[in-house]
Short mmCIF file of C-alpha atoms and ligand atoms in Angstrom, two decimals:
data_model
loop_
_atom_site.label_atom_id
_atom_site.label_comp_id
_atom_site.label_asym_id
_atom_site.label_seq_id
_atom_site.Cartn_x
_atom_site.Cartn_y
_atom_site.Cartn_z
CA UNK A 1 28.97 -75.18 34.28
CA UNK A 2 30.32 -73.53 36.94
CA UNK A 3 29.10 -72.72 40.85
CA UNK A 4 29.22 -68.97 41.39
CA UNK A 5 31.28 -68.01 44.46
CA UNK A 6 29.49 -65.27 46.32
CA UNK A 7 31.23 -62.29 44.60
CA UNK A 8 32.24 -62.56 41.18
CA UNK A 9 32.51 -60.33 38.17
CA UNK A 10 32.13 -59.86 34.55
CA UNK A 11 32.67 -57.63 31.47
CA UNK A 12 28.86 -58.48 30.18
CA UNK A 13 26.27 -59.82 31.95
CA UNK A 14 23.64 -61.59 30.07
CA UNK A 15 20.49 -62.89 31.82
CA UNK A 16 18.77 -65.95 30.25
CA UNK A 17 20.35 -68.29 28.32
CA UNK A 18 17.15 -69.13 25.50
CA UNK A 19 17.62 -67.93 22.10
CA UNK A 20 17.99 -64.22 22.47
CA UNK A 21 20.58 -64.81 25.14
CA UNK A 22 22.96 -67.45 23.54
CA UNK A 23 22.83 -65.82 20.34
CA UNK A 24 23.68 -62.39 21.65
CA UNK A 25 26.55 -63.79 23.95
CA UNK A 26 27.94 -65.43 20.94
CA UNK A 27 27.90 -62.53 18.88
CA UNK A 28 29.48 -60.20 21.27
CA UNK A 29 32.53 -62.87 22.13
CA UNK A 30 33.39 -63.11 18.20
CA UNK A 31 33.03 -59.21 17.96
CA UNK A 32 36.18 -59.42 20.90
CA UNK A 33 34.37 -59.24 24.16
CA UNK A 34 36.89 -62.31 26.22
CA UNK A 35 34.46 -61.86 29.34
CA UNK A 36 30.73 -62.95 28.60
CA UNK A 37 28.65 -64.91 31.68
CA UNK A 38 25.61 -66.21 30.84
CA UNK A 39 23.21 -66.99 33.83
CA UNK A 40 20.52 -69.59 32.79
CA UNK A 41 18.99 -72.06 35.59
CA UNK A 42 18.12 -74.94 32.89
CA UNK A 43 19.63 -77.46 32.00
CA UNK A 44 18.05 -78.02 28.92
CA UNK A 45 17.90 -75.77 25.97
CA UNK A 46 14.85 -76.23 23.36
CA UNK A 47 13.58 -74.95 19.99
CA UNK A 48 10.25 -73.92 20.92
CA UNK A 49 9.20 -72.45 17.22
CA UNK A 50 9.13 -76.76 17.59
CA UNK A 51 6.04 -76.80 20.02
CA UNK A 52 3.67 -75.92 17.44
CA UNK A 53 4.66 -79.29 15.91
CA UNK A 54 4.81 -81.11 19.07
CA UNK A 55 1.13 -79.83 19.83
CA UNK A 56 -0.05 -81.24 15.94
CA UNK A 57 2.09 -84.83 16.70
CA UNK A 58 4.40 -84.04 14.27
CA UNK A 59 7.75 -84.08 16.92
CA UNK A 60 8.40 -84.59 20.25
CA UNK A 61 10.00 -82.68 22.87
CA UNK A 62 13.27 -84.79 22.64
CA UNK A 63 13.52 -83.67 19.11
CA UNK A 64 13.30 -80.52 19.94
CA UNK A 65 15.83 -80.68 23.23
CA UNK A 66 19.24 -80.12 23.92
CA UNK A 67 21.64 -80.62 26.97
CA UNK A 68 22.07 -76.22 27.79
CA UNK A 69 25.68 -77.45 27.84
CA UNK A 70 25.75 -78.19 24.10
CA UNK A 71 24.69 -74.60 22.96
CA UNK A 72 26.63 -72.52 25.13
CA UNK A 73 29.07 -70.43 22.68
CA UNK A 74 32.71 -71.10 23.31
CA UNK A 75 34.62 -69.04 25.27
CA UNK A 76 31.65 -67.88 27.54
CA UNK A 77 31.13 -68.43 31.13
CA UNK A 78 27.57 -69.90 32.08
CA UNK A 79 26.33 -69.80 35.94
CA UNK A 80 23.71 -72.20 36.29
CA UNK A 81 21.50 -70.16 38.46
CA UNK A 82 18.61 -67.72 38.25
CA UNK A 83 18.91 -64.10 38.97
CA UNK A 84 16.54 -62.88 41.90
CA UNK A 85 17.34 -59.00 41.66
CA UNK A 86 19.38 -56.32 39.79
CA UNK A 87 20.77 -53.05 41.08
CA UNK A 88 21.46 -51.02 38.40
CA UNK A 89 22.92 -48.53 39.76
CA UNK A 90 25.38 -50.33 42.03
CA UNK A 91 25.57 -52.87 38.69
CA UNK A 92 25.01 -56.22 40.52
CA UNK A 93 22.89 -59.43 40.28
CA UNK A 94 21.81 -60.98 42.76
CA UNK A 95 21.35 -64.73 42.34
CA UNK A 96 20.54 -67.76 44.89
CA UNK A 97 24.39 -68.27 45.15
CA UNK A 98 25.42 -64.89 45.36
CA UNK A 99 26.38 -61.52 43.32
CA UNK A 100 27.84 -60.70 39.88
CA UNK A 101 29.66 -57.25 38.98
CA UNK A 102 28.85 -56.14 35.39
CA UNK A 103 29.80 -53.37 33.20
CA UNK A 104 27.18 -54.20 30.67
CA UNK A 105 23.95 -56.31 31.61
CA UNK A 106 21.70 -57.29 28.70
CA UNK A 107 18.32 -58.95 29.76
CA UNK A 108 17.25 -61.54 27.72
CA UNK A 109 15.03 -63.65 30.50
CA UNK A 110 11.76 -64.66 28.17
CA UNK A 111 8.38 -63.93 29.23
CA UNK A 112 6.16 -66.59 31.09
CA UNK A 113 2.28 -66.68 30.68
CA UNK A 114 0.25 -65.05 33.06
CA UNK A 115 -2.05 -67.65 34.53
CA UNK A 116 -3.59 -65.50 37.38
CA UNK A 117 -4.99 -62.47 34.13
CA UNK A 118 -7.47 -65.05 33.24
CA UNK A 119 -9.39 -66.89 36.19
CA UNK A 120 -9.85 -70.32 35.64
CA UNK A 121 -7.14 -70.65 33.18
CA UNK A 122 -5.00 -72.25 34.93
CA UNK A 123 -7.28 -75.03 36.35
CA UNK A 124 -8.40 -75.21 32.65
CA UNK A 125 -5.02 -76.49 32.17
CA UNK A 126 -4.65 -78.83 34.77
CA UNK A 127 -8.24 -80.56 33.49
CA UNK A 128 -9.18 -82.79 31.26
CA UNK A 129 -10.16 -80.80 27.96
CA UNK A 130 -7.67 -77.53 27.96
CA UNK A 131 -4.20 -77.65 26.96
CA UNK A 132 -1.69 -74.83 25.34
CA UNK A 133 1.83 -75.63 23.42
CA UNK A 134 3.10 -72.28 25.26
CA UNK A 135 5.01 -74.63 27.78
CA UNK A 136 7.09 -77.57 27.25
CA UNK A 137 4.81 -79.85 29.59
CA UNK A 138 1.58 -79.17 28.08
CA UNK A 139 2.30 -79.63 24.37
CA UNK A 140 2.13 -83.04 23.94
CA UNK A 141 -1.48 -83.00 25.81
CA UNK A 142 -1.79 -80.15 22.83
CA UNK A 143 -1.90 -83.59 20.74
CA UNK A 144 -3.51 -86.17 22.86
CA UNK A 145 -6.62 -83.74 22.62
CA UNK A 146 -6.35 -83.01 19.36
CA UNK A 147 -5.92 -87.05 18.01
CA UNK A 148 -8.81 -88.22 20.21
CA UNK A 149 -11.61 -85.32 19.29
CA UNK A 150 -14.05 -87.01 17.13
CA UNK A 151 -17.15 -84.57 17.58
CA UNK A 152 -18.05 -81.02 19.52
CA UNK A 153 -16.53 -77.54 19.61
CA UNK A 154 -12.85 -76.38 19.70
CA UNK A 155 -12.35 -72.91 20.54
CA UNK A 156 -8.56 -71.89 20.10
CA UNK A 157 -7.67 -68.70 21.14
CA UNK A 158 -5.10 -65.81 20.44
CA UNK A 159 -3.84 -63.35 23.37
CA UNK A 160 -4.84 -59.75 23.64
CA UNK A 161 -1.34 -58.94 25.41
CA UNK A 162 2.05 -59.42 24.85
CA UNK A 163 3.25 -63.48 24.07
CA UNK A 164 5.46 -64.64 21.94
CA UNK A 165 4.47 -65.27 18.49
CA UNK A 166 0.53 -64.40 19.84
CA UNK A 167 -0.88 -65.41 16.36
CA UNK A 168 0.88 -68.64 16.80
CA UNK A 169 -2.12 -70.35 17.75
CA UNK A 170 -3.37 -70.04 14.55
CA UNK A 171 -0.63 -72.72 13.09
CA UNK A 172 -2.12 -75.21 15.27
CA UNK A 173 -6.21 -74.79 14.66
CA UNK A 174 -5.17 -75.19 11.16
CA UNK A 175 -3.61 -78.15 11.70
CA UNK A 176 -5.72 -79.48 14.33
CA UNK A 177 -8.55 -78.70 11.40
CA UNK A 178 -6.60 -80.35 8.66
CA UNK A 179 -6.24 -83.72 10.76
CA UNK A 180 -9.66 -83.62 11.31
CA UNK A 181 -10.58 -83.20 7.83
CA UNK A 182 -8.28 -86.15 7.11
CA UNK A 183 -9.66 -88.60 9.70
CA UNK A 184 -13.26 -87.69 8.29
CA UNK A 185 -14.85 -86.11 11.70
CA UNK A 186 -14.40 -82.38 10.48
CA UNK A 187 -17.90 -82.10 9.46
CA UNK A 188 -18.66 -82.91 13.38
CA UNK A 189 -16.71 -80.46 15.24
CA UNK A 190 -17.20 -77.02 15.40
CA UNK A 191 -13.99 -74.55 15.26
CA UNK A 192 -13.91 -71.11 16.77
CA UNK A 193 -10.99 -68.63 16.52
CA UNK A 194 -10.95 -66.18 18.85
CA UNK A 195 -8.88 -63.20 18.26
CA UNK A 196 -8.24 -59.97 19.62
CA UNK A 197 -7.99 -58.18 16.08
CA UNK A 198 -10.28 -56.92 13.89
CA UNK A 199 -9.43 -59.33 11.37
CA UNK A 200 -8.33 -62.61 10.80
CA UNK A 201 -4.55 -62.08 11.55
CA UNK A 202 -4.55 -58.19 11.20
CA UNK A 203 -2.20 -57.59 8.45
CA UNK A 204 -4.50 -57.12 5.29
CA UNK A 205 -2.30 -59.42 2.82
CA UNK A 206 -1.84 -61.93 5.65
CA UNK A 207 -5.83 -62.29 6.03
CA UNK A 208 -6.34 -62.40 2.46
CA UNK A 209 -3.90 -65.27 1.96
CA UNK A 210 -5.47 -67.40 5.16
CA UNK A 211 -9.37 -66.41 4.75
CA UNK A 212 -9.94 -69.32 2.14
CA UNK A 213 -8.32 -71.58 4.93
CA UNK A 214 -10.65 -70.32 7.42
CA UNK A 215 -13.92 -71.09 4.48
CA UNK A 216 -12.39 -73.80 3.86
CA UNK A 217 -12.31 -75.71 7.54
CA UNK A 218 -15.78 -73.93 7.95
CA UNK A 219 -13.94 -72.14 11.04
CA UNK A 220 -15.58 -69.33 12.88
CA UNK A 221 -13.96 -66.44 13.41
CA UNK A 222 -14.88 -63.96 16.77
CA UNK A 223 -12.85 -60.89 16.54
CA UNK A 224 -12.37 -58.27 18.75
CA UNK A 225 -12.51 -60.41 21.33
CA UNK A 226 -10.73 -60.88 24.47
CA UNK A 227 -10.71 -64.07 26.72
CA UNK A 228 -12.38 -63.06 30.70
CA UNK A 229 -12.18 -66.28 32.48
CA UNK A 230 -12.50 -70.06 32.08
CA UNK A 231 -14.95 -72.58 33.99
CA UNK A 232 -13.06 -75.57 33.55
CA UNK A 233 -15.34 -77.97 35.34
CA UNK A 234 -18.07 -76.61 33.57
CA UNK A 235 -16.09 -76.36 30.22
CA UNK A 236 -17.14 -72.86 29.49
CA UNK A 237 -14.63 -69.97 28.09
CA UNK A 238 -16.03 -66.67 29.06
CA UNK A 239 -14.95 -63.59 26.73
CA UNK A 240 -15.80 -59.93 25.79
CA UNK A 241 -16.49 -60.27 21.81
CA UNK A 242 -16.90 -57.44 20.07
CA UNK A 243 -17.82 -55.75 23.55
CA UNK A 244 -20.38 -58.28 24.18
CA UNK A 245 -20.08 -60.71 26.97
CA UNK A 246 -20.16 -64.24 25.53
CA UNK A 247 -20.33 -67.88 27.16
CA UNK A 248 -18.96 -70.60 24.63
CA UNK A 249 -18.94 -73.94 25.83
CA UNK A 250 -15.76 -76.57 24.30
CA UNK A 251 -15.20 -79.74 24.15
CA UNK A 252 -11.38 -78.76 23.56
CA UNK A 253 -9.68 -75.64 24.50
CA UNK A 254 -6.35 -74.42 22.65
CA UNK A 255 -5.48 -71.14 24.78
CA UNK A 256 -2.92 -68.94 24.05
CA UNK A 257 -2.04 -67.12 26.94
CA UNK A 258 -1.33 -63.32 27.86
CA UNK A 259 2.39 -63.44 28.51
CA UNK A 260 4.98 -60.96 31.39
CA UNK A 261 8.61 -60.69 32.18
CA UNK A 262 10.15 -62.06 35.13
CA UNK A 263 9.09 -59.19 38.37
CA UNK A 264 12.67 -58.09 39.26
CA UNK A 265 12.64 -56.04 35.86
CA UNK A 266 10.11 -54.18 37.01
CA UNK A 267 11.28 -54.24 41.31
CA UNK A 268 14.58 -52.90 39.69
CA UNK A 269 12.55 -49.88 37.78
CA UNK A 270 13.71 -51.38 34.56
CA UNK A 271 9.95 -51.35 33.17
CA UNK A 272 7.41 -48.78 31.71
CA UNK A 273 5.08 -47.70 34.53
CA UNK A 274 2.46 -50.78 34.32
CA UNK A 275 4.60 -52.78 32.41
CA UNK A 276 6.52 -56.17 33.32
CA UNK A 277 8.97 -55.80 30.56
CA UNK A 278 12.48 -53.94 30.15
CA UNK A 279 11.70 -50.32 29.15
CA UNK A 280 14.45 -49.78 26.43
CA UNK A 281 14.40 -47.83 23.38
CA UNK A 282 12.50 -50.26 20.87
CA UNK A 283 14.69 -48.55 18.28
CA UNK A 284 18.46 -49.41 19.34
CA UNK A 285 17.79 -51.91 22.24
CA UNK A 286 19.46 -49.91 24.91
CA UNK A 287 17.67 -48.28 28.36
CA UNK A 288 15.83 -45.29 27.79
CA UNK A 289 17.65 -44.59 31.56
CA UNK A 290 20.67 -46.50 31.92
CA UNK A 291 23.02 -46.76 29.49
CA UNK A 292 24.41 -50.01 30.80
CA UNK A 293 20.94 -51.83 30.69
CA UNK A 294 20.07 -53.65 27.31
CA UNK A 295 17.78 -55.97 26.55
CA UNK A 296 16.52 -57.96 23.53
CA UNK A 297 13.79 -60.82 23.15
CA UNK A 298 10.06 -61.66 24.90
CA UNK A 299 11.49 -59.81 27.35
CA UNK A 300 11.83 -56.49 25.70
CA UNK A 301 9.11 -53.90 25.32
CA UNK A 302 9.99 -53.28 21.49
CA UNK A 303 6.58 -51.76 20.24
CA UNK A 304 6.19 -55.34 18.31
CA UNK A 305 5.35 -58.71 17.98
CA UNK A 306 7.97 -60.88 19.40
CA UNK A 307 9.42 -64.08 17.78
CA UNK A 308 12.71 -65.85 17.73
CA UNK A 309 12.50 -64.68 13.76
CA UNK A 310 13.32 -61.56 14.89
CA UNK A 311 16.05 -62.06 17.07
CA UNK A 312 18.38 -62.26 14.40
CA UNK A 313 18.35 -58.81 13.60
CA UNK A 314 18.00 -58.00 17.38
CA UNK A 315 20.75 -59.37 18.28
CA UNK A 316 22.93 -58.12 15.55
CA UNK A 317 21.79 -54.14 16.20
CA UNK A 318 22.35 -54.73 19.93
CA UNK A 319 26.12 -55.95 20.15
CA UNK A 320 26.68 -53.46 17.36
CA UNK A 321 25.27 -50.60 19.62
CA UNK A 322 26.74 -52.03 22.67
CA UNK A 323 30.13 -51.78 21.28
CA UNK A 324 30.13 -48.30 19.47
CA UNK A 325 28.40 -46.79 22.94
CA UNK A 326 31.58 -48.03 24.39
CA UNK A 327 33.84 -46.41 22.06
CA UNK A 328 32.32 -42.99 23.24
CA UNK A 329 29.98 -43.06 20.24
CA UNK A 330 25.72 -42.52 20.21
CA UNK A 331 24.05 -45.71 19.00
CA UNK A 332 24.50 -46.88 15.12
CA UNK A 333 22.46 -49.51 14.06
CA UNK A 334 17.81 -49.36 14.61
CA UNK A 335 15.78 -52.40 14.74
CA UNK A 336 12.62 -51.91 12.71
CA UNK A 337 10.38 -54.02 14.38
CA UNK A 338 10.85 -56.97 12.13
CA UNK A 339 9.29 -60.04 13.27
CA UNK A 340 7.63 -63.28 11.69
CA UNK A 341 4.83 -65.78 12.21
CA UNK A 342 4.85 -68.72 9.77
CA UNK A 343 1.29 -70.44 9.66
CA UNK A 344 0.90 -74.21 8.77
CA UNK A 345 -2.92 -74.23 7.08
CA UNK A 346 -2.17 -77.68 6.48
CA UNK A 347 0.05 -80.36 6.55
CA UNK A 348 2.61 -79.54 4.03
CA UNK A 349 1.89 -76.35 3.39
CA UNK A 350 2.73 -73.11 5.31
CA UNK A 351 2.41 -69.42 4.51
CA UNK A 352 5.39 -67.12 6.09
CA UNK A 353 4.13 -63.33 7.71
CA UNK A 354 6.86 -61.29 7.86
CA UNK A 355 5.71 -57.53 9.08
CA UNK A 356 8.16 -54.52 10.35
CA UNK A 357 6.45 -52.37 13.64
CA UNK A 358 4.36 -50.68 11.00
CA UNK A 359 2.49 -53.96 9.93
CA UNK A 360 3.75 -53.57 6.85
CA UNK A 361 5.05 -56.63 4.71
CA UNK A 362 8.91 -57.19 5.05
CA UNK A 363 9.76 -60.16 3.52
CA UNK A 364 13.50 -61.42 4.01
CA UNK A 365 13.40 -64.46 1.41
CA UNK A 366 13.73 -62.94 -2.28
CA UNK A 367 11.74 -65.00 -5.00
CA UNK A 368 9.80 -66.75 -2.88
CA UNK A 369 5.82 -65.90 -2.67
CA UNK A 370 5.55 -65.83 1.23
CA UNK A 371 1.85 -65.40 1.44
CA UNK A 372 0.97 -68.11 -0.82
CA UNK A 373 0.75 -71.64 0.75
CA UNK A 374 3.45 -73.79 -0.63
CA UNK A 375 5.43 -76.99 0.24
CA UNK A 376 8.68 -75.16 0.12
CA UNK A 377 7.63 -72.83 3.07
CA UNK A 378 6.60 -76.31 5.15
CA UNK A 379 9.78 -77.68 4.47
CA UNK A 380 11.68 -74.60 5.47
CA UNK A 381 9.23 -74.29 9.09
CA UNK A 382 9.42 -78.02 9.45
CA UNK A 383 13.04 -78.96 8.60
CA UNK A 384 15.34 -76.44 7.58
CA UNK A 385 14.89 -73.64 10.26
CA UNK A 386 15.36 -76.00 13.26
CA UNK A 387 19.20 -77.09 12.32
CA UNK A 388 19.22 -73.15 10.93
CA UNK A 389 18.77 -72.83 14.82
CA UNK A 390 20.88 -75.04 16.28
CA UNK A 391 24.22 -74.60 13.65
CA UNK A 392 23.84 -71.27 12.53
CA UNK A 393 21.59 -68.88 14.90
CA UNK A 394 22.90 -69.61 18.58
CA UNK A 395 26.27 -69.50 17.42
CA UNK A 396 25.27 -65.80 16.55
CA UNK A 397 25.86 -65.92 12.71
C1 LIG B 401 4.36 -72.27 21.05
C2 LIG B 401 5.37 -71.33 20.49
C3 LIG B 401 5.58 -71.30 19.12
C4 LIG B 401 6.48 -70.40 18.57
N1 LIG B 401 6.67 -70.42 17.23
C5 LIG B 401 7.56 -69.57 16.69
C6 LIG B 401 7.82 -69.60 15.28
O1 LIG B 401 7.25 -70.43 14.57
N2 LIG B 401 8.71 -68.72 14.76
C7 LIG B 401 9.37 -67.82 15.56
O2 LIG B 401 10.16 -67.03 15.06
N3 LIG B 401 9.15 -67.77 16.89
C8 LIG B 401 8.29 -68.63 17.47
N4 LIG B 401 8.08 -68.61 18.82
C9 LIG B 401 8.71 -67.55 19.63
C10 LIG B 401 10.14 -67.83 20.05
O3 LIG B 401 10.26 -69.13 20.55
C11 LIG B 401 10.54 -66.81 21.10
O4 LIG B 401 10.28 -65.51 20.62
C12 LIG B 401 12.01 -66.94 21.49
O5 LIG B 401 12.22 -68.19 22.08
C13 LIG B 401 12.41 -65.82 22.44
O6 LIG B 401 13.69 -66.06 22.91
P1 LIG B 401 14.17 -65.41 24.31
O7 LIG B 401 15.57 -65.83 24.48
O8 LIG B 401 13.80 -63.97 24.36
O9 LIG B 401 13.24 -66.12 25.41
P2 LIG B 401 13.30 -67.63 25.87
O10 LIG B 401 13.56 -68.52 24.71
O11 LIG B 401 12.06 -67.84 26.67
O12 LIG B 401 14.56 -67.71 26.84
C14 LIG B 401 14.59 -67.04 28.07
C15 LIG B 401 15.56 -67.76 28.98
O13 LIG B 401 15.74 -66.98 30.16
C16 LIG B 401 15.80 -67.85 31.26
N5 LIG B 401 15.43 -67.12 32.48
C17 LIG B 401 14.19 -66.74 32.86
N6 LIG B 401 14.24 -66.11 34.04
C18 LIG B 401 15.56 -66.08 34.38
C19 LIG B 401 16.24 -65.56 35.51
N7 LIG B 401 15.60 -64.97 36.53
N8 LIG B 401 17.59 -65.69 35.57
C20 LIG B 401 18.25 -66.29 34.56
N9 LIG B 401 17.66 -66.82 33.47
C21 LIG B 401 16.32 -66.70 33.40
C22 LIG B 401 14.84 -68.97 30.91
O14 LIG B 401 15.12 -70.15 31.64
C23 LIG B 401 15.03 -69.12 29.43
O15 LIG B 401 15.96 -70.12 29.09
C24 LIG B 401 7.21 -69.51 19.41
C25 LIG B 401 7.01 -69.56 20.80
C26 LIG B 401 6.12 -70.47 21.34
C27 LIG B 401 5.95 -70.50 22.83
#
């Protein structure tokens, strides 16, 4: 770690230091880039694919945890501070402890959820009977609720906005259901899925492999249907169903927040017009206005779902465009939109969705039937992909 004087520069700037941004920074040191700075306030890094799991009581938080020190690639710089502004045309951060000078800057800051969209969601939080695993504190209240439910409704929720992962929340009713169904109080608590498609998950082979799931917990499913506000004293969600107007009372509320970038992107004119996140061309990851401006991540508007799934490629297509635009050349490598949701419909067995920007089906693992619920798929969620993370992905491999 390092304090930043009050006037510093760099070759490459990247903002946010989460997946996207330590991946990325590795990848364009190894490609030959000496002079990478990383700006990340935290101190600790986590796996949050892992919160899912933390939510069902399956892992904690320390297991999915490390000092930010560990995972910073070799070789790059890291400021431990938070940038407050950009100038892109003068190329400078601004940050609490003063300014960085960049060439490049890629933003890879995350997304946050947007409490103040949905009135009452927030206070829904802070109560009794509402929790989400969309932030590292609420989690493991994600599985305090979900162990001491013995009878009434659960209404989970999916966004209708940008999140990460939005269908996410589905991997936890399942396995909220499937604990239920084990402890013998299934048959007393109701489960309602709200989601803002018109179908189950919205990709055709995707529904078809998680209906019998759905039959099977005897969940109902709303679609079309967008959360309004929540009355958390009263325990009531309010939503627009189907454009209806509908009051469901719960005795346990999974919500899955609407999601935006971090406001400078937008103060800096970095953003679409109404948009929080970084306007870049969803194609090769660079500024549809500034050349020097890249971004990748929950941060990005990519015309997508995001996940850290996709990152991968992201990653790889950006610090391969960076460097040819800097040898004078146009742009040489297009993401497609890939990005993945794997769904746990019960323990030890999970289903993997992999779509491209077109929803259609573009699966990465050869031989292996993604859409059909299998042990192997839980092991690879559950076990394999987190020390995939940690060894392999944020060193930018
Ligand atoms: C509950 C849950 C379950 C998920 N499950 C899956 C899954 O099963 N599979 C999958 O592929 N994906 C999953 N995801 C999505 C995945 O975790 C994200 O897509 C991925 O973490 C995005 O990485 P990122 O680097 O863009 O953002 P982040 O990981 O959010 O990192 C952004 C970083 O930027 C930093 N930052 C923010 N503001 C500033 C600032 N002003 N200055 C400097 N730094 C800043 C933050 O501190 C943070 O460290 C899940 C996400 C959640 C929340």
């Amino acid at each position: 770690m390092h304090d930043a004087p009050t006037e510093q520069s760099t070759d490459v700037l990247v903002i946010g230091g989460g997946n996207a941004g330590i991946s990325l920074a590795a990848r364009l040191h190894r490609k030959g880039i000496t002079d990478v700075t990383i700006v990340e306030p935290k101190s600790t890094h986590h796996y949050r694919p892992m919160l899912s799991y933390v939510g069902a009581g399956l892992n904690t938080v320390e297991e999915m945890s490390r000092p930010q020190h560990r995972v910073m690639p070799r070789g790059v710089r890291w400021i431990q501070d938070r940038v407050q502004a950009l100038d892109p045309v003068a190329r400078t951060a601004t940050l609490s402890s003063g300014r960085v000078r960049y060439r490049d800057v890629v933003i890879c800051a995350g997304s946050a959820p947007d409490w103040d969209l949905v009135p009452g969601s927030a206070e829904a939080m802070a109560g009794p009977s509402a929790s989400t695993n969309y932030t590292v504190e609420l989690a493991p209240k994600t599985w305090e609720l979900i162990r001491d439910l013995r009878r009434g409704t659960a209404l989970f929720t999916i966004p209708d906005g940008p999140a990460p992962t939005p269908q996410i929340g589905q991997k936890i009713m399942f396995l909220a259901a499937d604990y239920w169904q084990r402890r013998g109080v299934l048959q007393d608590i109701e489960i309602t899925l709200l989601t803002p498609t018109a179908t189950v998950f919205g990709q055709p082979a995707v529904d078809r492999a998680l209906e019998p799931w759905i039959e099977r917990y005897g969940i109902t499913v709303l679609t079309s249907a967008q959360v309004r506000s929540i009355d958390a004293g009263a325990r009531r969600l309010h939503a627009m169903v189907a454009g209806q107007a509908r009051e469901l009372p719960y005795d346990l509320l999974h919500h899955s927040p609407v999601h935006r970038a971090p406001d400078w992107i937008a103060a800096a004119q970095l953003a679409a017009a109404g948009s929080s996140y970084a306007d870049v061309d969803p194609r090769t990851l660079q500024h549809r206005e500034l050349p020097h401006v890249w971004a990748c991540g929950d941060a990005a508007a990519l015309e997508t779902t995001s996940s850290g799934g996709a990152l991968r490629q992201q990653t790889k297509i950006l610090a391969e465009n960076l460097l040819a635009v800097r040898d004078g050349r146009e742009p040489t490598a297009f993401y497609d939109g890939y990005t993945v949701t794997p769904v746990t419909v019960q323990r030890g067995r999970a289903v993997f969705a992999e779509f491209d920007r077109d929803n259609e089906l573009a699966p990465t693992i050869p031989r292996v039937p993604l859409l059909a619920p299998s042990r192997l798929l839980w092991f690879f969620d559950l076990e394999v992909l987190p020390r995939d993370y940690w060894n392999v992905i944020l060193r930018g491999l």
